[in-house]
């Protein structure tokens, strides 16, 4: 389609004009020169005298085609070139012929005029052309404008129709959409919310005609109470849409007045007029009851699941804790535990197992494989015979056997380092839920030591039984309360009862204690209970026939809870009789010896007195003889004195044995006794140095037989002087302790071994070693006498000594505390 713009004249610009003049100039020059050239070349002048008229043709042609300027320029150039080249003389600008000049001038004028005319004509023609062209163009423009307006009108009509059809279709589609919508679509009109539209999903059980035009209150009265109408009112008045999500409502589904719980997702969208006024509400509602209930169910299930998961987690944690606890218990157990799978391969071993079998923490695991394990363990029965592989405890267990109670087995085996062990083995298979054996657990206890102890106990028992059954001693198992539970024949024989009498419930061993010995017996019982042992003591037992039988009795408490003791008695009747006979003999002998010894001493004294009374002066010879006699008499006197002391000691001992050792007890000052005794000894042995150390108190009160305590100290002192080197000092010390006074004599003599220290208190015991032989012999009775004297005073004796380091013999006497304190 041509437009107005396209037919408008194009304005020439300057460039085009210059080009045009240039072209006009070239054509003018070329035309004129061409003609001149032709005339010159063909020598047409002056053959043809008016040949210059040809130029006119060129001028005319240029005037008609190119315009005034080209025509004039061509005429001028034609005139000049013709005059210069053609008119003679050649090539001079002088024009000699006037007629030439006139012709040329006329030509020029003609050319100019013709050109002018041609130009005027041409311009007029051009003008006419232009006008015609413009008219034609205007016409074209008008025609085009008319056609476009028509087309636009037609198009508008078509648009309007299409829009109407589209709007109709949209309306229809919208209606169809509303009707087919899977949601409840309702349009409520006005403040009373009248039903204007309701698709079939809204109250499907009711006729549409029954609904449309009625208010919401009339159609859904059950929603009034539930506040739904209030929401509609709110939306209508405020214009704010309301979105309900899973909104709970009780609805009358079948129109029978029965309300059911339901949930809805809905939108109350206010509808506005073109002016923006609210005219109704579009309700879009979807029932989501099933989804909500399903979700509630899912939530409940989730909660249930969560609870179950928690319970499971807790159970798992408990199981883990139990496993850890079990492992800790296993690890802490002193018994060895191994857990194996169904093939007997180890799944777990505890520390005790590894330690007992001397397995390092980094032991090669292959060594624990069943076959290797069985090889180095080398199970044997207690007789040392190897057991077959089937008898290996773990394999027994994996066959379903339970090794418990009496079915436990004792087997010998090797540790990994090859040491022998005796194991007490129990175990049980592990079953899965289906009852299949999936493994086994075996527990080892190291009973090597226990069996060794058992053997030792059996051995000791056998020894004891042999001793008991040998009937050398009387042996009984007695209870503190009096019951006798076991007794051997010898015991029954000593006490004169039958065994069944002694073992009867009604018999008490207290019946065997003579009336006078009750106190000593009670004392012995106390010792037994406090120390667990009753050292051998000489006692008397009451024979069934009433006799007092001397016995040596000892005992040991072996069951403190039940107060059971093993009592051993030895019948001392014969020894006592023999002892008595010996003592009587000794007494008799010493008495018989003492009497003549006393007479001998008297006679020696008398002889010495007579020798002094001998009338003097005497001859030298006689004086010499008398001197020799006196020396002999004095030596005899010393021997008799030694003899007398020995006899005295013998007498003392026999008195002790025969219980004729009577004390005459009086309150005494021990300081005085010690001082006097030391002074006497110093007197007798003037060459010796005796040191005396006394306590600060001048009075150490004791109840004592002064002579006997002095005798005891004398015995210690004479021994010290006898056995210590003569140049060494002997120290006597009196010390006061808490409730007793202690008298000790220290010497630097040969000293005594521990065994000798125990035995020196025995009668007739003398140390058979160098340095212990005194100058005047002895009987080994002195210390026994000291012990008897001190014990009669409720004191104690003792010695501290070591070979080569001297000895300190001591005794204690209880201090008599006066009532005043
Ligand atoms: P004895 O009359 O033989 O000395 P005792 O009973 O006094 O008899 O002593 C017994 C034995 O104890 C002595 O033979 C002597 O070997 C040893 N003995 C006693 N006192 C001492 C002492 N102070 N140092 C070394 N040995 C002693």
mmCIF file with all atom_site columns, C-alpha atoms in Angstrom, residues 382-576:
data_model
loop_
_atom_site.group_PDB
_atom_site.id
_atom_site.type_symbol
_atom_site.label_atom_id
_atom_site.label_alt_id
_atom_site.label_comp_id
_atom_site.label_asym_id
_atom_site.label_entity_id
_atom_site.label_seq_id
_atom_site.pdbx_PDB_ins_code
_atom_site.Cartn_x
_atom_site.Cartn_y
_atom_site.Cartn_z
_atom_site.occupancy
_atom_site.B_iso_or_equiv
_atom_site.pdbx_formal_charge
_atom_site.auth_seq_id
_atom_site.auth_comp_id
_atom_site.auth_asym_id
_atom_site.auth_atom_id
_atom_site.pdbx_PDB_model_num
ATOM 1   C CA . UNK A 1 382 ? 42.837 -85.884 86.531  1.00 0.00 ? 382 UNK A CA 1
ATOM 2   C CA . UNK A 1 383 ? 44.723 -89.119 85.993  1.00 0.00 ? 383 UNK A CA 1
ATOM 3   C CA . UNK A 1 384 ? 46.698 -87.394 83.232  1.00 0.00 ? 384 UNK A CA 1
ATOM 4   C CA . UNK A 1 385 ? 45.073 -89.361 80.365  1.00 0.00 ? 385 UNK A CA 1
ATOM 5   C CA . UNK A 1 386 ? 44.328 -87.229 77.273  1.00 0.00 ? 386 UNK A CA 1
ATOM 6   C CA . UNK A 1 387 ? 40.643 -86.727 76.524  1.00 0.00 ? 387 UNK A CA 1
ATOM 7   C CA . UNK A 1 388 ? 39.251 -87.181 73.008  1.00 0.00 ? 388 UNK A CA 1
ATOM 8   C CA . UNK A 1 389 ? 38.216 -84.143 70.987  1.00 0.00 ? 389 UNK A CA 1
ATOM 9   C CA . UNK A 1 390 ? 34.520 -84.970 71.544  1.00 0.00 ? 390 UNK A CA 1
ATOM 10  C CA . UNK A 1 391 ? 35.115 -84.652 75.268  1.00 0.00 ? 391 UNK A CA 1
ATOM 11  C CA . UNK A 1 392 ? 36.462 -81.095 74.929  1.00 0.00 ? 392 UNK A CA 1
ATOM 12  C CA . UNK A 1 393 ? 34.006 -79.098 77.096  1.00 0.00 ? 393 UNK A CA 1
ATOM 13  C CA . UNK A 1 394 ? 33.036 -76.514 74.446  1.00 0.00 ? 394 UNK A CA 1
ATOM 14  C CA . UNK A 1 395 ? 32.212 -79.238 71.942  1.00 0.00 ? 395 UNK A CA 1
ATOM 15  C CA . UNK A 1 396 ? 30.106 -81.070 74.542  1.00 0.00 ? 396 UNK A CA 1
ATOM 16  C CA . UNK A 1 397 ? 28.221 -77.817 75.157  1.00 0.00 ? 397 UNK A CA 1
ATOM 17  C CA . UNK A 1 398 ? 27.728 -77.235 71.418  1.00 0.00 ? 398 UNK A CA 1
ATOM 18  C CA . UNK A 1 399 ? 26.182 -80.706 71.214  1.00 0.00 ? 399 UNK A CA 1
ATOM 19  C CA . UNK A 1 400 ? 23.555 -79.422 73.660  1.00 0.00 ? 400 UNK A CA 1
ATOM 20  C CA . UNK A 1 401 ? 24.964 -80.741 76.942  1.00 0.00 ? 401 UNK A CA 1
ATOM 21  C CA . UNK A 1 402 ? 24.735 -78.573 80.032  1.00 0.00 ? 402 UNK A CA 1
ATOM 22  C CA . UNK A 1 403 ? 27.784 -78.815 82.253  1.00 0.00 ? 403 UNK A CA 1
ATOM 23  C CA . UNK A 1 404 ? 26.426 -77.656 85.570  1.00 0.00 ? 404 UNK A CA 1
ATOM 24  C CA . UNK A 1 405 ? 25.962 -78.946 89.092  1.00 0.00 ? 405 UNK A CA 1
ATOM 25  C CA . UNK A 1 406 ? 27.178 -82.515 89.211  1.00 0.00 ? 406 UNK A CA 1
ATOM 26  C CA . UNK A 1 407 ? 27.877 -82.425 85.474  1.00 0.00 ? 407 UNK A CA 1
ATOM 27  C CA . UNK A 1 408 ? 30.744 -80.011 85.887  1.00 0.00 ? 408 UNK A CA 1
ATOM 28  C CA . UNK A 1 409 ? 34.017 -81.502 84.820  1.00 0.00 ? 409 UNK A CA 1
ATOM 29  C CA . UNK A 1 410 ? 37.495 -81.319 86.265  1.00 0.00 ? 410 UNK A CA 1
ATOM 30  C CA . UNK A 1 411 ? 40.176 -81.465 83.603  1.00 0.00 ? 411 UNK A CA 1
ATOM 31  C CA . UNK A 1 412 ? 43.862 -80.826 83.456  1.00 0.00 ? 412 UNK A CA 1
ATOM 32  C CA . UNK A 1 413 ? 45.225 -78.641 80.686  1.00 0.00 ? 413 UNK A CA 1
ATOM 33  C CA . UNK A 1 414 ? 48.216 -76.589 79.674  1.00 0.00 ? 414 UNK A CA 1
ATOM 34  C CA . UNK A 1 415 ? 48.442 -72.814 79.606  1.00 0.00 ? 415 UNK A CA 1
ATOM 35  C CA . UNK A 1 416 ? 49.760 -71.330 76.401  1.00 0.00 ? 416 UNK A CA 1
ATOM 36  C CA . UNK A 1 417 ? 53.175 -71.292 78.070  1.00 0.00 ? 417 UNK A CA 1
ATOM 37  C CA . UNK A 1 418 ? 52.854 -74.977 78.889  1.00 0.00 ? 418 UNK A CA 1
ATOM 38  C CA . UNK A 1 419 ? 52.202 -74.820 82.635  1.00 0.00 ? 419 UNK A CA 1
ATOM 39  C CA . UNK A 1 420 ? 49.850 -77.409 84.088  1.00 0.00 ? 420 UNK A CA 1
ATOM 40  C CA . UNK A 1 421 ? 46.458 -76.311 85.386  1.00 0.00 ? 421 UNK A CA 1
ATOM 41  C CA . UNK A 1 422 ? 43.483 -78.108 86.829  1.00 0.00 ? 422 UNK A CA 1
ATOM 42  C CA . UNK A 1 423 ? 40.212 -76.563 85.742  1.00 0.00 ? 423 UNK A CA 1
ATOM 43  C CA . UNK A 1 424 ? 36.705 -77.035 87.011  1.00 0.00 ? 424 UNK A CA 1
ATOM 44  C CA . UNK A 1 425 ? 34.546 -76.481 83.947  1.00 0.00 ? 425 UNK A CA 1
ATOM 45  C CA . UNK A 1 426 ? 30.875 -75.636 83.570  1.00 0.00 ? 426 UNK A CA 1
ATOM 46  C CA . UNK A 1 427 ? 29.003 -74.445 80.523  1.00 0.00 ? 427 UNK A CA 1
ATOM 47  C CA . UNK A 1 428 ? 25.786 -74.266 78.587  1.00 0.00 ? 428 UNK A CA 1
ATOM 48  C CA . UNK A 1 429 ? 24.677 -73.954 74.979  1.00 0.00 ? 429 UNK A CA 1
ATOM 49  C CA . UNK A 1 430 ? 23.188 -70.692 73.669  1.00 0.00 ? 430 UNK A CA 1
ATOM 50  C CA . UNK A 1 431 ? 19.915 -71.093 71.759  1.00 0.00 ? 431 UNK A CA 1
ATOM 51  C CA . UNK A 1 432 ? 18.271 -68.685 69.366  1.00 0.00 ? 432 UNK A CA 1
ATOM 52  C CA . UNK A 1 433 ? 14.524 -67.939 69.385  1.00 0.00 ? 433 UNK A CA 1
ATOM 53  C CA . UNK A 1 434 ? 13.900 -71.004 67.250  1.00 0.00 ? 434 UNK A CA 1
ATOM 54  C CA . UNK A 1 435 ? 15.712 -73.201 69.758  1.00 0.00 ? 435 UNK A CA 1
ATOM 55  C CA . UNK A 1 436 ? 18.718 -73.766 67.500  1.00 0.00 ? 436 UNK A CA 1
ATOM 56  C CA . UNK A 1 437 ? 22.133 -73.898 69.145  1.00 0.00 ? 437 UNK A CA 1
ATOM 57  C CA . UNK A 1 438 ? 23.976 -70.813 67.958  1.00 0.00 ? 438 UNK A CA 1
ATOM 58  C CA . UNK A 1 439 ? 26.892 -70.975 70.342  1.00 0.00 ? 439 UNK A CA 1
ATOM 59  C CA . UNK A 1 440 ? 28.036 -71.887 73.780  1.00 0.00 ? 440 UNK A CA 1
ATOM 60  C CA . UNK A 1 441 ? 29.445 -70.341 76.917  1.00 0.00 ? 441 UNK A CA 1
ATOM 61  C CA . UNK A 1 442 ? 32.002 -72.133 79.038  1.00 0.00 ? 442 UNK A CA 1
ATOM 62  C CA . UNK A 1 443 ? 33.298 -71.024 82.430  1.00 0.00 ? 443 UNK A CA 1
ATOM 63  C CA . UNK A 1 444 ? 36.637 -72.274 83.795  1.00 0.00 ? 444 UNK A CA 1
ATOM 64  C CA . UNK A 1 445 ? 37.695 -72.077 87.385  1.00 0.00 ? 445 UNK A CA 1
ATOM 65  C CA . UNK A 1 446 ? 41.312 -72.617 88.269  1.00 0.00 ? 446 UNK A CA 1
ATOM 66  C CA . UNK A 1 447 ? 41.152 -75.277 90.977  1.00 0.00 ? 447 UNK A CA 1
ATOM 67  C CA . UNK A 1 448 ? 44.805 -76.220 90.842  1.00 0.00 ? 448 UNK A CA 1
ATOM 68  C CA . UNK A 1 449 ? 45.496 -74.548 94.164  1.00 0.00 ? 449 UNK A CA 1
ATOM 69  C CA . UNK A 1 450 ? 42.229 -75.755 95.666  1.00 0.00 ? 450 UNK A CA 1
ATOM 70  C CA . UNK A 1 451 ? 42.911 -79.362 94.723  1.00 0.00 ? 451 UNK A CA 1
ATOM 71  C CA . UNK A 1 452 ? 46.455 -79.020 96.006  1.00 0.00 ? 452 UNK A CA 1
ATOM 72  C CA . UNK A 1 453 ? 45.096 -77.645 99.283  1.00 0.00 ? 453 UNK A CA 1
ATOM 73  C CA . UNK A 1 454 ? 42.486 -80.383 99.350  1.00 0.00 ? 454 UNK A CA 1
ATOM 74  C CA . UNK A 1 455 ? 45.242 -82.939 98.956  1.00 0.00 ? 455 UNK A CA 1
ATOM 75  C CA . UNK A 1 456 ? 47.196 -81.205 101.693 1.00 0.00 ? 456 UNK A CA 1
ATOM 76  C CA . UNK A 1 457 ? 44.150 -81.157 103.934 1.00 0.00 ? 457 UNK A CA 1
ATOM 77  C CA . UNK A 1 458 ? 43.515 -84.812 103.206 1.00 0.00 ? 458 UNK A CA 1
ATOM 78  C CA . UNK A 1 459 ? 47.136 -85.519 104.009 1.00 0.00 ? 459 UNK A CA 1
ATOM 79  C CA . UNK A 1 460 ? 46.953 -83.519 107.222 1.00 0.00 ? 460 UNK A CA 1
ATOM 80  C CA . UNK A 1 461 ? 43.688 -85.194 108.099 1.00 0.00 ? 461 UNK A CA 1
ATOM 81  C CA . UNK A 1 462 ? 45.248 -88.584 107.542 1.00 0.00 ? 462 UNK A CA 1
ATOM 82  C CA . UNK A 1 463 ? 48.176 -87.642 109.772 1.00 0.00 ? 463 UNK A CA 1
ATOM 83  C CA . UNK A 1 464 ? 45.873 -86.355 112.465 1.00 0.00 ? 464 UNK A CA 1
ATOM 84  C CA . UNK A 1 465 ? 43.660 -89.393 112.199 1.00 0.00 ? 465 UNK A CA 1
ATOM 85  C CA . UNK A 1 466 ? 46.672 -91.699 112.528 1.00 0.00 ? 466 UNK A CA 1
ATOM 86  C CA . UNK A 1 467 ? 47.766 -89.746 115.590 1.00 0.00 ? 467 UNK A CA 1
ATOM 87  C CA . UNK A 1 468 ? 44.289 -89.845 117.086 1.00 0.00 ? 468 UNK A CA 1
ATOM 88  C CA . UNK A 1 469 ? 43.749 -93.473 116.259 1.00 0.00 ? 469 UNK A CA 1
ATOM 89  C CA . UNK A 1 470 ? 47.183 -94.469 117.551 1.00 0.00 ? 470 UNK A CA 1
ATOM 90  C CA . UNK A 1 471 ? 45.755 -93.746 121.012 1.00 0.00 ? 471 UNK A CA 1
ATOM 91  C CA . UNK A 1 472 ? 49.068 -92.381 122.289 1.00 0.00 ? 472 UNK A CA 1
ATOM 92  C CA . UNK A 1 473 ? 47.197 -89.293 123.465 1.00 0.00 ? 473 UNK A CA 1
ATOM 93  C CA . UNK A 1 474 ? 43.654 -88.906 124.540 1.00 0.00 ? 474 UNK A CA 1
ATOM 94  C CA . UNK A 1 475 ? 42.017 -86.677 121.944 1.00 0.00 ? 475 UNK A CA 1
ATOM 95  C CA . UNK A 1 476 ? 38.562 -85.104 122.127 1.00 0.00 ? 476 UNK A CA 1
ATOM 96  C CA . UNK A 1 477 ? 36.580 -82.467 120.234 1.00 0.00 ? 477 UNK A CA 1
ATOM 97  C CA . UNK A 1 478 ? 34.918 -80.406 122.941 1.00 0.00 ? 478 UNK A CA 1
ATOM 98  C CA . UNK A 1 479 ? 32.533 -77.505 123.023 1.00 0.00 ? 479 UNK A CA 1
ATOM 99  C CA . UNK A 1 480 ? 32.968 -74.646 125.486 1.00 0.00 ? 480 UNK A CA 1
ATOM 100 C CA . UNK A 1 481 ? 29.525 -75.363 126.949 1.00 0.00 ? 481 UNK A CA 1
ATOM 101 C CA . UNK A 1 482 ? 30.572 -78.885 127.897 1.00 0.00 ? 482 UNK A CA 1
ATOM 102 C CA . UNK A 1 483 ? 29.553 -81.185 125.037 1.00 0.00 ? 483 UNK A CA 1
ATOM 103 C CA . UNK A 1 484 ? 32.058 -83.752 123.750 1.00 0.00 ? 484 UNK A CA 1
ATOM 104 C CA . UNK A 1 485 ? 31.566 -84.494 120.041 1.00 0.00 ? 485 UNK A CA 1
ATOM 105 C CA . UNK A 1 486 ? 34.430 -86.787 119.269 1.00 0.00 ? 486 UNK A CA 1
ATOM 106 C CA . UNK A 1 487 ? 36.666 -88.794 121.520 1.00 0.00 ? 487 UNK A CA 1
ATOM 107 C CA . UNK A 1 488 ? 39.251 -91.515 121.036 1.00 0.00 ? 488 UNK A CA 1
ATOM 108 C CA . UNK A 1 489 ? 39.732 -94.696 123.037 1.00 0.00 ? 489 UNK A CA 1
ATOM 109 C CA . UNK A 1 490 ? 42.721 -93.365 124.961 1.00 0.00 ? 490 UNK A CA 1
ATOM 110 C CA . UNK A 1 491 ? 40.741 -90.363 126.226 1.00 0.00 ? 491 UNK A CA 1
ATOM 111 C CA . UNK A 1 492 ? 37.921 -92.622 127.370 1.00 0.00 ? 492 UNK A CA 1
ATOM 112 C CA . UNK A 1 493 ? 40.459 -94.893 129.036 1.00 0.00 ? 493 UNK A CA 1
ATOM 113 C CA . UNK A 1 494 ? 42.186 -92.027 130.936 1.00 0.00 ? 494 UNK A CA 1
ATOM 114 C CA . UNK A 1 495 ? 38.922 -90.637 132.317 1.00 0.00 ? 495 UNK A CA 1
ATOM 115 C CA . UNK A 1 496 ? 37.398 -94.098 132.919 1.00 0.00 ? 496 UNK A CA 1
ATOM 116 C CA . UNK A 1 497 ? 34.157 -93.579 130.943 1.00 0.00 ? 497 UNK A CA 1
ATOM 117 C CA . UNK A 1 498 ? 32.872 -95.428 127.906 1.00 0.00 ? 498 UNK A CA 1
ATOM 118 C CA . UNK A 1 499 ? 32.951 -93.472 124.634 1.00 0.00 ? 499 UNK A CA 1
ATOM 119 C CA . UNK A 1 500 ? 29.164 -93.478 124.280 1.00 0.00 ? 500 UNK A CA 1
ATOM 120 C CA . UNK A 1 501 ? 28.857 -92.081 127.823 1.00 0.00 ? 501 UNK A CA 1
ATOM 121 C CA . UNK A 1 502 ? 31.236 -89.277 126.994 1.00 0.00 ? 502 UNK A CA 1
ATOM 122 C CA . UNK A 1 503 ? 29.505 -88.502 123.681 1.00 0.00 ? 503 UNK A CA 1
ATOM 123 C CA . UNK A 1 504 ? 25.961 -88.493 125.103 1.00 0.00 ? 504 UNK A CA 1
ATOM 124 C CA . UNK A 1 505 ? 24.176 -85.168 125.140 1.00 0.00 ? 505 UNK A CA 1
ATOM 125 C CA . UNK A 1 506 ? 23.814 -85.243 128.903 1.00 0.00 ? 506 UNK A CA 1
ATOM 126 C CA . UNK A 1 507 ? 27.542 -85.579 129.546 1.00 0.00 ? 507 UNK A CA 1
ATOM 127 C CA . UNK A 1 508 ? 29.717 -82.491 130.095 1.00 0.00 ? 508 UNK A CA 1
ATOM 128 C CA . UNK A 1 509 ? 33.489 -82.506 130.261 1.00 0.00 ? 509 UNK A CA 1
ATOM 129 C CA . UNK A 1 510 ? 33.117 -80.195 133.293 1.00 0.00 ? 510 UNK A CA 1
ATOM 130 C CA . UNK A 1 511 ? 32.339 -83.409 135.166 1.00 0.00 ? 511 UNK A CA 1
ATOM 131 C CA . UNK A 1 512 ? 35.961 -84.410 134.572 1.00 0.00 ? 512 UNK A CA 1
ATOM 132 C CA . UNK A 1 513 ? 37.340 -81.354 136.420 1.00 0.00 ? 513 UNK A CA 1
ATOM 133 C CA . UNK A 1 514 ? 38.105 -82.122 140.082 1.00 0.00 ? 514 UNK A CA 1
ATOM 134 C CA . UNK A 1 515 ? 36.469 -79.689 142.569 1.00 0.00 ? 515 UNK A CA 1
ATOM 135 C CA . UNK A 1 516 ? 39.778 -77.979 143.491 1.00 0.00 ? 516 UNK A CA 1
ATOM 136 C CA . UNK A 1 517 ? 40.775 -77.355 139.870 1.00 0.00 ? 517 UNK A CA 1
ATOM 137 C CA . UNK A 1 518 ? 37.692 -75.418 138.768 1.00 0.00 ? 518 UNK A CA 1
ATOM 138 C CA . UNK A 1 519 ? 39.471 -72.075 138.945 1.00 0.00 ? 519 UNK A CA 1
ATOM 139 C CA . UNK A 1 520 ? 42.533 -73.230 137.013 1.00 0.00 ? 520 UNK A CA 1
ATOM 140 C CA . UNK A 1 521 ? 40.209 -74.804 134.457 1.00 0.00 ? 521 UNK A CA 1
ATOM 141 C CA . UNK A 1 522 ? 38.283 -71.525 134.008 1.00 0.00 ? 522 UNK A CA 1
ATOM 142 C CA . UNK A 1 523 ? 41.589 -69.698 133.577 1.00 0.00 ? 523 UNK A CA 1
ATOM 143 C CA . UNK A 1 524 ? 42.645 -72.219 130.943 1.00 0.00 ? 524 UNK A CA 1
ATOM 144 C CA . UNK A 1 525 ? 39.328 -71.733 129.125 1.00 0.00 ? 525 UNK A CA 1
ATOM 145 C CA . UNK A 1 526 ? 39.873 -67.991 129.037 1.00 0.00 ? 526 UNK A CA 1
ATOM 146 C CA . UNK A 1 527 ? 43.344 -68.461 127.572 1.00 0.00 ? 527 UNK A CA 1
ATOM 147 C CA . UNK A 1 528 ? 41.939 -70.813 124.956 1.00 0.00 ? 528 UNK A CA 1
ATOM 148 C CA . UNK A 1 529 ? 39.242 -68.349 123.958 1.00 0.00 ? 529 UNK A CA 1
ATOM 149 C CA . UNK A 1 530 ? 41.485 -65.306 123.876 1.00 0.00 ? 530 UNK A CA 1
ATOM 150 C CA . UNK A 1 531 ? 44.548 -66.805 122.235 1.00 0.00 ? 531 UNK A CA 1
ATOM 151 C CA . UNK A 1 532 ? 42.979 -69.724 120.399 1.00 0.00 ? 532 UNK A CA 1
ATOM 152 C CA . UNK A 1 533 ? 45.367 -72.196 122.062 1.00 0.00 ? 533 UNK A CA 1
ATOM 153 C CA . UNK A 1 534 ? 45.868 -73.753 125.461 1.00 0.00 ? 534 UNK A CA 1
ATOM 154 C CA . UNK A 1 535 ? 49.557 -74.437 126.085 1.00 0.00 ? 535 UNK A CA 1
ATOM 155 C CA . UNK A 1 536 ? 50.375 -77.780 127.733 1.00 0.00 ? 536 UNK A CA 1
ATOM 156 C CA . UNK A 1 537 ? 49.474 -77.656 131.409 1.00 0.00 ? 537 UNK A CA 1
ATOM 157 C CA . UNK A 1 538 ? 49.659 -80.220 134.091 1.00 0.00 ? 538 UNK A CA 1
ATOM 158 C CA . UNK A 1 539 ? 46.241 -80.836 135.512 1.00 0.00 ? 539 UNK A CA 1
ATOM 159 C CA . UNK A 1 540 ? 44.237 -83.406 137.262 1.00 0.00 ? 540 UNK A CA 1
ATOM 160 C CA . UNK A 1 541 ? 41.261 -85.162 135.771 1.00 0.00 ? 541 UNK A CA 1
ATOM 161 C CA . UNK A 1 542 ? 38.495 -86.723 137.802 1.00 0.00 ? 542 UNK A CA 1
ATOM 162 C CA . UNK A 1 543 ? 38.314 -90.411 136.993 1.00 0.00 ? 543 UNK A CA 1
ATOM 163 C CA . UNK A 1 544 ? 34.896 -92.059 136.917 1.00 0.00 ? 544 UNK A CA 1
ATOM 164 C CA . UNK A 1 545 ? 35.930 -93.977 140.052 1.00 0.00 ? 545 UNK A CA 1
ATOM 165 C CA . UNK A 1 546 ? 36.724 -90.691 141.857 1.00 0.00 ? 546 UNK A CA 1
ATOM 166 C CA . UNK A 1 547 ? 40.512 -90.841 141.555 1.00 0.00 ? 547 UNK A CA 1
ATOM 167 C CA . UNK A 1 548 ? 42.486 -87.728 140.586 1.00 0.00 ? 548 UNK A CA 1
ATOM 168 C CA . UNK A 1 549 ? 44.436 -88.640 137.484 1.00 0.00 ? 549 UNK A CA 1
ATOM 169 C CA . UNK A 1 550 ? 47.419 -86.342 136.739 1.00 0.00 ? 550 UNK A CA 1
ATOM 170 C CA . UNK A 1 551 ? 47.300 -85.319 133.081 1.00 0.00 ? 551 UNK A CA 1
ATOM 171 C CA . UNK A 1 552 ? 49.149 -83.047 130.713 1.00 0.00 ? 552 UNK A CA 1
ATOM 172 C CA . UNK A 1 553 ? 46.501 -81.133 128.849 1.00 0.00 ? 553 UNK A CA 1
ATOM 173 C CA . UNK A 1 554 ? 46.685 -78.917 125.752 1.00 0.00 ? 554 UNK A CA 1
ATOM 174 C CA . UNK A 1 555 ? 44.112 -77.641 123.331 1.00 0.00 ? 555 UNK A CA 1
ATOM 175 C CA . UNK A 1 556 ? 43.446 -75.521 120.273 1.00 0.00 ? 556 UNK A CA 1
ATOM 176 C CA . UNK A 1 557 ? 40.294 -73.717 119.246 1.00 0.00 ? 557 UNK A CA 1
ATOM 177 C CA . UNK A 1 558 ? 39.422 -74.675 115.663 1.00 0.00 ? 558 UNK A CA 1
ATOM 178 C CA . UNK A 1 559 ? 35.855 -73.344 115.325 1.00 0.00 ? 559 UNK A CA 1
ATOM 179 C CA . UNK A 1 560 ? 35.520 -70.024 117.078 1.00 0.00 ? 560 UNK A CA 1
ATOM 180 C CA . UNK A 1 561 ? 31.845 -69.582 116.141 1.00 0.00 ? 561 UNK A CA 1
ATOM 181 C CA . UNK A 1 562 ? 30.763 -72.893 117.588 1.00 0.00 ? 562 UNK A CA 1
ATOM 182 C CA . UNK A 1 563 ? 33.426 -72.689 120.321 1.00 0.00 ? 563 UNK A CA 1
ATOM 183 C CA . UNK A 1 564 ? 34.859 -76.061 119.337 1.00 0.00 ? 564 UNK A CA 1
ATOM 184 C CA . UNK A 1 565 ? 38.296 -77.066 120.500 1.00 0.00 ? 565 UNK A CA 1
ATOM 185 C CA . UNK A 1 566 ? 40.564 -80.017 119.988 1.00 0.00 ? 566 UNK A CA 1
ATOM 186 C CA . UNK A 1 567 ? 41.705 -81.163 123.427 1.00 0.00 ? 567 UNK A CA 1
ATOM 187 C CA . UNK A 1 568 ? 44.662 -83.454 123.903 1.00 0.00 ? 568 UNK A CA 1
ATOM 188 C CA . UNK A 1 569 ? 45.412 -85.182 127.222 1.00 0.00 ? 569 UNK A CA 1
ATOM 189 C CA . UNK A 1 570 ? 48.325 -87.312 128.256 1.00 0.00 ? 570 UNK A CA 1
ATOM 190 C CA . UNK A 1 571 ? 48.082 -89.515 131.275 1.00 0.00 ? 571 UNK A CA 1
ATOM 191 C CA . UNK A 1 572 ? 50.929 -88.454 133.549 1.00 0.00 ? 572 UNK A CA 1
ATOM 192 C CA . UNK A 1 573 ? 50.207 -90.901 136.366 1.00 0.00 ? 573 UNK A CA 1
ATOM 193 C CA . UNK A 1 574 ? 53.277 -92.994 135.760 1.00 0.00 ? 574 UNK A CA 1
ATOM 194 C CA . UNK A 1 575 ? 55.612 -90.083 135.173 1.00 0.00 ? 575 UNK A CA 1
ATOM 195 C CA . UNK A 1 576 ? 54.291 -88.380 138.264 1.00 0.00 ? 576 UNK A CA 1
#
